[in-house]
PDB file of N, CA and C in Angstrom:
ATOM      1  N   UNK S 944       2.892 -14.863  -1.620  1.00 69.00           N
ATOM      2  CA  UNK S 944       3.908 -14.123  -2.778  1.00 69.00           C
ATOM      3  C   UNK S 944       3.440 -12.471  -2.823  1.00 69.00           C
ATOM      4  N   UNK S 945       4.532 -11.879  -3.703  1.00 67.00           N
ATOM      5  CA  UNK S 945       5.400 -11.049  -4.108  1.00 67.00           C
ATOM      6  C   UNK S 945       4.839  -9.864  -5.163  1.00 67.00           C
ATOM      7  N   UNK S 946       4.719  -8.560  -5.566  1.00 73.00           N
ATOM      8  CA  UNK S 946       4.338  -8.714  -6.793  1.00 73.00           C
ATOM      9  C   UNK S 946       4.772  -7.503  -6.946  1.00 73.00           C
ATOM     10  N   UNK S 947       6.014  -7.628  -6.654  1.00 74.00           N
ATOM     11  CA  UNK S 947       7.048  -5.898  -6.927  1.00 74.00           C
ATOM     12  C   UNK S 947       6.972  -6.094  -8.209  1.00 74.00           C
ATOM     13  N   UNK S 948       6.699  -6.645  -9.559  1.00 79.00           N
ATOM     14  CA  UNK S 948       7.224  -6.668 -10.727  1.00 79.00           C
ATOM     15  C   UNK S 948       5.347  -5.941 -10.965  1.00 79.00           C
ATOM     16  N   UNK S 949       4.303  -5.694 -10.107  1.00 79.00           N
ATOM     17  CA  UNK S 949       3.371  -4.933 -10.670  1.00 79.00           C
ATOM     18  C   UNK S 949       3.756  -3.873 -10.060  1.00 79.00           C
ATOM     19  N   UNK S 950       3.147  -2.875 -11.033  1.00 78.00           N
ATOM     20  CA  UNK S 950       3.066  -1.544 -10.494  1.00 78.00           C
ATOM     21  C   UNK S 950       1.592  -1.042 -10.639  1.00 78.00           C
ATOM     22  N   UNK S 951       0.838  -0.620  -9.641  1.00 79.00           N
ATOM     23  CA  UNK S 951      -0.261   0.032  -8.715  1.00 79.00           C
ATOM     24  C   UNK S 951      -0.511   1.765  -9.738  1.00 79.00           C
ATOM     25  N   UNK S 952      -1.528   1.924 -10.171  1.00 78.00           N
ATOM     26  CA  UNK S 952      -1.746   3.067 -10.397  1.00 78.00           C
ATOM     27  C   UNK S 952      -3.002   3.893  -9.903  1.00 78.00           C
ATOM     28  N   UNK S 953      -1.780   4.984  -8.282  1.00 76.00           N
ATOM     29  CA  UNK S 953      -2.943   5.231  -7.243  1.00 76.00           C
ATOM     30  C   UNK S 953      -3.224   6.818  -7.422  1.00 76.00           C
ATOM     31  N   UNK S 954      -3.456   6.707  -8.712  1.00 76.00           N
ATOM     32  CA  UNK S 954      -3.867   8.336  -9.210  1.00 76.00           C
ATOM     33  C   UNK S 954      -5.631   8.668  -8.699  1.00 76.00           C
ATOM     34  N   UNK S 955      -5.692   9.472  -8.564  1.00 80.00           N
ATOM     35  CA  UNK S 955      -7.155   9.523  -7.880  1.00 80.00           C
ATOM     36  C   UNK S 955      -7.529   9.024  -6.843  1.00 80.00           C
ATOM     37  N   UNK S 956      -6.429   8.600  -5.699  1.00 79.00           N
ATOM     38  CA  UNK S 956      -7.262   8.164  -4.327  1.00 79.00           C
ATOM     39  C   UNK S 956      -6.508   9.019  -3.410  1.00 79.00           C
ATOM     40  N   UNK S 957      -6.963  10.090  -3.113  1.00 81.00           N
ATOM     41  CA  UNK S 957      -6.486  11.045  -2.417  1.00 81.00           C
ATOM     42  C   UNK S 957      -5.419  10.719  -1.234  1.00 81.00           C
ATOM     43  N   UNK S 958      -4.526   9.997  -2.093  1.00 82.00           N
ATOM     44  CA  UNK S 958      -3.309   9.824  -0.790  1.00 82.00           C
ATOM     45  C   UNK S 958      -2.055  11.102  -0.544  1.00 82.00           C
ATOM     46  N   UNK S 959      -1.876  11.073   0.464  1.00 83.00           N
ATOM     47  CA  UNK S 959      -0.853  11.550   0.957  1.00 83.00           C
ATOM     48  C   UNK S 959       0.107  11.886  -0.024  1.00 83.00           C
ATOM     49  N   UNK S 960       0.692  10.625  -0.556  1.00 81.00           N
ATOM     50  CA  UNK S 960       2.196  10.568  -1.344  1.00 81.00           C
ATOM     51  C   UNK S 960       1.373  11.610  -2.157  1.00 81.00           C
ATOM     52  N   UNK S 961       0.342  10.785  -2.908  1.00 80.00           N
ATOM     53  CA  UNK S 961      -0.141  11.759  -4.405  1.00 80.00           C
ATOM     54  C   UNK S 961      -0.218  14.170  -4.000  1.00 80.00           C
ATOM     55  N   UNK S 962      -0.017  13.904  -2.824  1.00 82.00           N
ATOM     56  CA  UNK S 962      -0.456  15.169  -2.964  1.00 82.00           C
ATOM     57  C   UNK S 962       0.883  15.771  -2.465  1.00 82.00           C
ATOM     58  N   UNK S 963       1.545  15.031  -1.944  1.00 84.00           N
ATOM     59  CA  UNK S 963       3.011  15.559  -2.087  1.00 84.00           C
ATOM     60  C   UNK S 963       4.219  15.379  -2.751  1.00 84.00           C
ATOM     61  N   UNK S 964       3.836  14.543  -3.765  1.00 83.00           N
ATOM     62  CA  UNK S 964       5.148  14.495  -4.698  1.00 83.00           C
ATOM     63  C   UNK S 964       4.626  15.487  -5.581  1.00 83.00           C
ATOM     64  N   UNK S 965       5.909  16.237  -5.976  1.00 86.00           N
ATOM     65  CA  UNK S 965       6.190  17.214  -7.212  1.00 86.00           C
ATOM     66  C   UNK S 965       6.219  16.787  -8.217  1.00 86.00           C
ATOM     67  N   UNK S 966       5.333  18.136  -9.360  1.00 87.00           N
ATOM     68  CA  UNK S 966       4.806  17.240 -10.642  1.00 87.00           C
ATOM     69  C   UNK S 966       5.718  17.061 -11.174  1.00 87.00           C
ATOM     70  N   UNK S 967       6.756  17.529 -11.040  1.00 90.00           N
ATOM     71  CA  UNK S 967       7.568  16.731 -12.135  1.00 90.00           C
ATOM     72  C   UNK S 967       8.398  15.006 -11.802  1.00 90.00           C
ATOM     73  N   UNK S 968       7.947  14.954 -10.336  1.00 84.00           N
ATOM     74  CA  UNK S 968       8.329  13.368 -10.614  1.00 84.00           C
ATOM     75  C   UNK S 968       7.105  12.779 -10.958  1.00 84.00           C
ATOM     76  N   UNK S 969       5.974  13.450 -10.749  1.00 80.00           N
ATOM     77  CA  UNK S 969       4.846  12.405 -11.568  1.00 80.00           C
ATOM     78  C   UNK S 969       4.911  12.193 -12.994  1.00 80.00           C
ATOM     79  N   UNK S 970       5.328  14.364 -13.447  1.00 88.00           N
ATOM     80  CA  UNK S 970       5.546  13.542 -14.851  1.00 88.00           C
ATOM     81  C   UNK S 970       6.683  12.723 -15.134  1.00 88.00           C
ATOM     82  N   UNK S 971       7.622  12.667 -14.876  1.00 91.00           N
ATOM     83  CA  UNK S 971       8.671  11.884 -15.239  1.00 91.00           C
ATOM     84  C   UNK S 971       8.769  10.261 -15.315  1.00 91.00           C
ATOM     85  N   UNK S 972       7.627   9.655 -14.268  1.00 79.00           N
ATOM     86  CA  UNK S 972       7.557   8.964 -14.482  1.00 79.00           C
ATOM     87  C   UNK S 972       8.383   7.794 -13.629  1.00 79.00           C
ATOM     88  N   UNK S 973       9.372   8.457 -12.972  1.00 81.00           N
ATOM     89  CA  UNK S 973       9.784   7.646 -11.698  1.00 81.00           C
ATOM     90  C   UNK S 973       8.581   7.706 -10.632  1.00 81.00           C
ATOM     91  N   UNK S 974       9.150   6.889  -9.900  1.00 75.00           N
ATOM     92  CA  UNK S 974       8.583   5.824  -8.267  1.00 75.00           C
ATOM     93  C   UNK S 974       8.847   6.769  -6.970  1.00 75.00           C
ATOM     94  N   UNK S 975       8.251   7.383  -6.667  1.00 74.00           N
ATOM     95  CA  UNK S 975       7.972   8.238  -4.975  1.00 74.00           C
ATOM     96  C   UNK S 975       8.184   7.414  -4.179  1.00 74.00           C
ATOM     97  N   UNK S 976       9.103   7.119  -3.319  1.00 74.00           N
ATOM     98  CA  UNK S 976       9.185   6.275  -2.385  1.00 74.00           C
ATOM     99  C   UNK S 976       8.323   7.034  -1.196  1.00 74.00           C
ATOM    100  N   UNK S 977       7.666   6.528  -0.865  1.00 68.00           N
ATOM    101  CA  UNK S 977       7.609   7.296   0.310  1.00 68.00           C
ATOM    102  C   UNK S 977       6.801   6.471   1.751  1.00 68.00           C
ATOM    103  N   UNK S 978       6.862   6.290   2.212  1.00 67.00           N
ATOM    104  CA  UNK S 978       6.511   5.922   3.736  1.00 67.00           C
ATOM    105  C   UNK S 978       5.970   4.335   2.796  1.00 67.00           C
ATOM    106  N   UNK S 979       4.505   4.417   3.432  1.00 73.00           N
ATOM    107  CA  UNK S 979       3.720   2.833   3.737  1.00 73.00           C
ATOM    108  C   UNK S 979       3.415   3.282   2.123  1.00 73.00           C
ATOM    109  N   UNK S 980       3.204   4.402   1.443  1.00 77.00           N
ATOM    110  CA  UNK S 980       2.588   4.032   0.238  1.00 77.00           C
ATOM    111  C   UNK S 980       3.621   3.763  -1.083  1.00 77.00           C
ATOM    112  N   UNK S 981       3.201   2.047  -1.275  1.00 77.00           N
ATOM    113  CA  UNK S 981       3.982   1.747  -2.187  1.00 77.00           C
ATOM    114  C   UNK S 981       3.381   1.929  -4.156  1.00 77.00           C
ATOM    115  N   UNK S 982       3.975   1.041  -5.011  1.00 78.00           N
ATOM    116  CA  UNK S 982       3.032   1.522  -6.203  1.00 78.00           C
ATOM    117  C   UNK S 982       3.218   0.120  -6.568  1.00 78.00           C
ATOM    118  N   UNK S 983       2.780  -0.576  -5.743  1.00 81.00           N
ATOM    119  CA  UNK S 983       3.401  -2.135  -5.657  1.00 81.00           C
ATOM    120  C   UNK S 983       1.906  -3.401  -5.148  1.00 81.00           C
ATOM    121  N   UNK S 984       1.550  -4.074  -5.533  1.00 84.00           N
ATOM    122  CA  UNK S 984       0.335  -4.266  -4.256  1.00 84.00           C
ATOM    123  C   UNK S 984       1.203  -5.024  -3.568  1.00 84.00           C
ATOM    124  N   UNK S 985       0.248  -5.268  -2.138  1.00 85.00           N
ATOM    125  CA  UNK S 985       0.127  -5.662  -0.913  1.00 85.00           C
ATOM    126  C   UNK S 985       0.491  -7.432  -0.651  1.00 85.00           C
ATOM    127  N   UNK S 986       1.776  -8.004  -0.127  1.00 86.00           N
ATOM    128  CA  UNK S 986       1.696  -9.179   0.074  1.00 86.00           C
ATOM    129  C   UNK S 986       0.734  -9.832  -0.117  1.00 86.00           C
ATOM    130  N   UNK S 987       0.469 -11.717  -0.771  1.00 90.00           N
ATOM    131  CA  UNK S 987      -0.355 -12.328  -0.466  1.00 90.00           C
ATOM    132  C   UNK S 987      -0.567 -12.958   1.480  1.00 90.00           C
ATOM    133  N   UNK S 988       0.346 -12.950   1.805  1.00 92.00           N
ATOM    134  CA  UNK S 988       0.140 -13.493   3.058  1.00 92.00           C
ATOM    135  C   UNK S 988       0.197 -12.672   4.073  1.00 92.00           C
ATOM    136  N   UNK S 989       0.500 -10.827   3.463  1.00 91.00           N
ATOM    137  CA  UNK S 989      -0.127 -10.084   4.503  1.00 91.00           C
ATOM    138  C   UNK S 989      -1.308  -9.779   4.467  1.00 91.00           C
ATOM    139  N   UNK S 990      -1.994  -9.794   2.976  1.00 93.00           N
ATOM    140  CA  UNK S 990      -3.703  -9.971   3.415  1.00 93.00           C
ATOM    141  C   UNK S 990      -4.163 -10.536   3.430  1.00 93.00           C
ATOM    142  N   UNK S 991      -3.893 -11.870   3.709  1.00 95.00           N
ATOM    143  CA  UNK S 991      -4.735 -13.263   4.136  1.00 95.00           C
ATOM    144  C   UNK S 991      -4.411 -13.558   6.080  1.00 95.00           C
ATOM    145  N   UNK S 992      -3.133 -12.326   6.554  1.00 95.00           N
ATOM    146  CA  UNK S 992      -3.078 -12.348   8.061  1.00 95.00           C
ATOM    147  C   UNK S 992      -4.447 -11.333   8.434  1.00 95.00           C
ATOM    148  N   UNK S 993      -4.857 -10.149   7.611  1.00 94.00           N
ATOM    149  CA  UNK S 993      -5.530  -8.998   8.063  1.00 94.00           C
ATOM    150  C   UNK S 993      -6.856  -9.610   8.022  1.00 94.00           C
ATOM    151  N   UNK S 994      -7.047 -10.159   6.921  1.00 96.00           N
ATOM    152  CA  UNK S 994      -8.275 -10.809   6.683  1.00 96.00           C
ATOM    153  C   UNK S 994      -8.696 -12.081   8.020  1.00 96.00           C
ATOM    154  N   UNK S 995      -7.805 -12.310   8.458  1.00 95.00           N
ATOM    155  CA  UNK S 995      -7.640 -13.902   9.469  1.00 95.00           C
ATOM    156  C   UNK S 995      -8.299 -12.507  10.649  1.00 95.00           C
ATOM    157  N   UNK S 996      -7.564 -11.619  10.666  1.00 91.00           N
ATOM    158  CA  UNK S 996      -8.282 -10.769  11.870  1.00 91.00           C
ATOM    159  C   UNK S 996      -9.436 -10.112  11.475  1.00 91.00           C
ATOM    160  N   UNK S 997      -9.515  -9.712  10.885  1.00 94.00           N
ATOM    161  CA  UNK S 997     -10.997  -8.394  10.551  1.00 94.00           C
ATOM    162  C   UNK S 997     -12.106  -9.794  10.681  1.00 94.00           C
ATOM    163  N   UNK S 998     -11.679 -11.195  10.526  1.00 95.00           N
ATOM    164  CA  UNK S 998     -12.986 -12.004  10.653  1.00 95.00           C
ATOM    165  C   UNK S 998     -13.559 -12.695  11.664  1.00 95.00           C
ATOM    166  N   UNK S 999     -12.731 -12.240  13.062  1.00 92.00           N
ATOM    167  CA  UNK S 999     -12.574 -12.680  14.573  1.00 92.00           C
ATOM    168  C   UNK S 999     -13.493 -11.369  14.643  1.00 92.00           C
ATOM    169  N   UNK S1000     -14.063 -10.298  14.253  1.00 92.00           N
ATOM    170  CA  UNK S1000     -15.092  -9.669  14.360  1.00 92.00           C
ATOM    171  C   UNK S1000     -15.159  -8.282  15.443  1.00 92.00           C
ATOM    172  N   UNK S1001     -13.910  -8.499  15.989  1.00 88.00           N
ATOM    173  CA  UNK S1001     -13.112  -7.492  17.335  1.00 88.00           C
ATOM    174  C   UNK S1001     -12.591  -6.723  16.535  1.00 88.00           C
ATOM    175  N   UNK S1002     -12.826  -5.319  16.975  1.00 84.00           N
ATOM    176  CA  UNK S1002     -11.508  -4.305  16.948  1.00 84.00           C
ATOM    177  C   UNK S1002     -11.254  -3.479  17.547  1.00 84.00           C
ATOM    178  N   UNK S1003      -9.923  -3.639  18.055  1.00 85.00           N
ATOM    179  CA  UNK S1003      -9.911  -2.929  19.553  1.00 85.00           C
ATOM    180  C   UNK S1003      -8.349  -2.566  19.513  1.00 85.00           C
ATOM    181  N   UNK S1004      -7.589  -1.782  20.484  1.00 83.00           N
ATOM    182  CA  UNK S1004      -5.948  -1.914  20.210  1.00 83.00           C
ATOM    183  C   UNK S1004      -5.515  -2.944  20.899  1.00 83.00           C
ATOM    184  N   UNK S1005      -4.432  -3.257  20.627  1.00 74.00           N
ATOM    185  CA  UNK S1005      -3.326  -4.476  21.034  1.00 74.00           C
ATOM    186  C   UNK S1005      -2.361  -4.252  21.715  1.00 74.00           C
ATOM    187  N   UNK S1006      -1.826  -5.084  22.534  1.00 78.00           N
ATOM    188  CA  UNK S1006      -0.374  -4.656  23.425  1.00 78.00           C
ATOM    189  C   UNK S1006       0.133  -5.323  22.790  1.00 78.00           C
TER     190      UNK S1006
END
């Protein structure tokens, strides 16, 4: 399931997006579209895939 209608407050997370977004944009309430830092939660299928890989217990580079 995707959560495009649920906005996440990232304030206080020390993200690059937060540091680089002009105050006028922050104060306006507009969404700043910045790389991979979105204001909505990650889709469930992506979380599930990351968890499956993490449960393997092996962390390395892949080809």
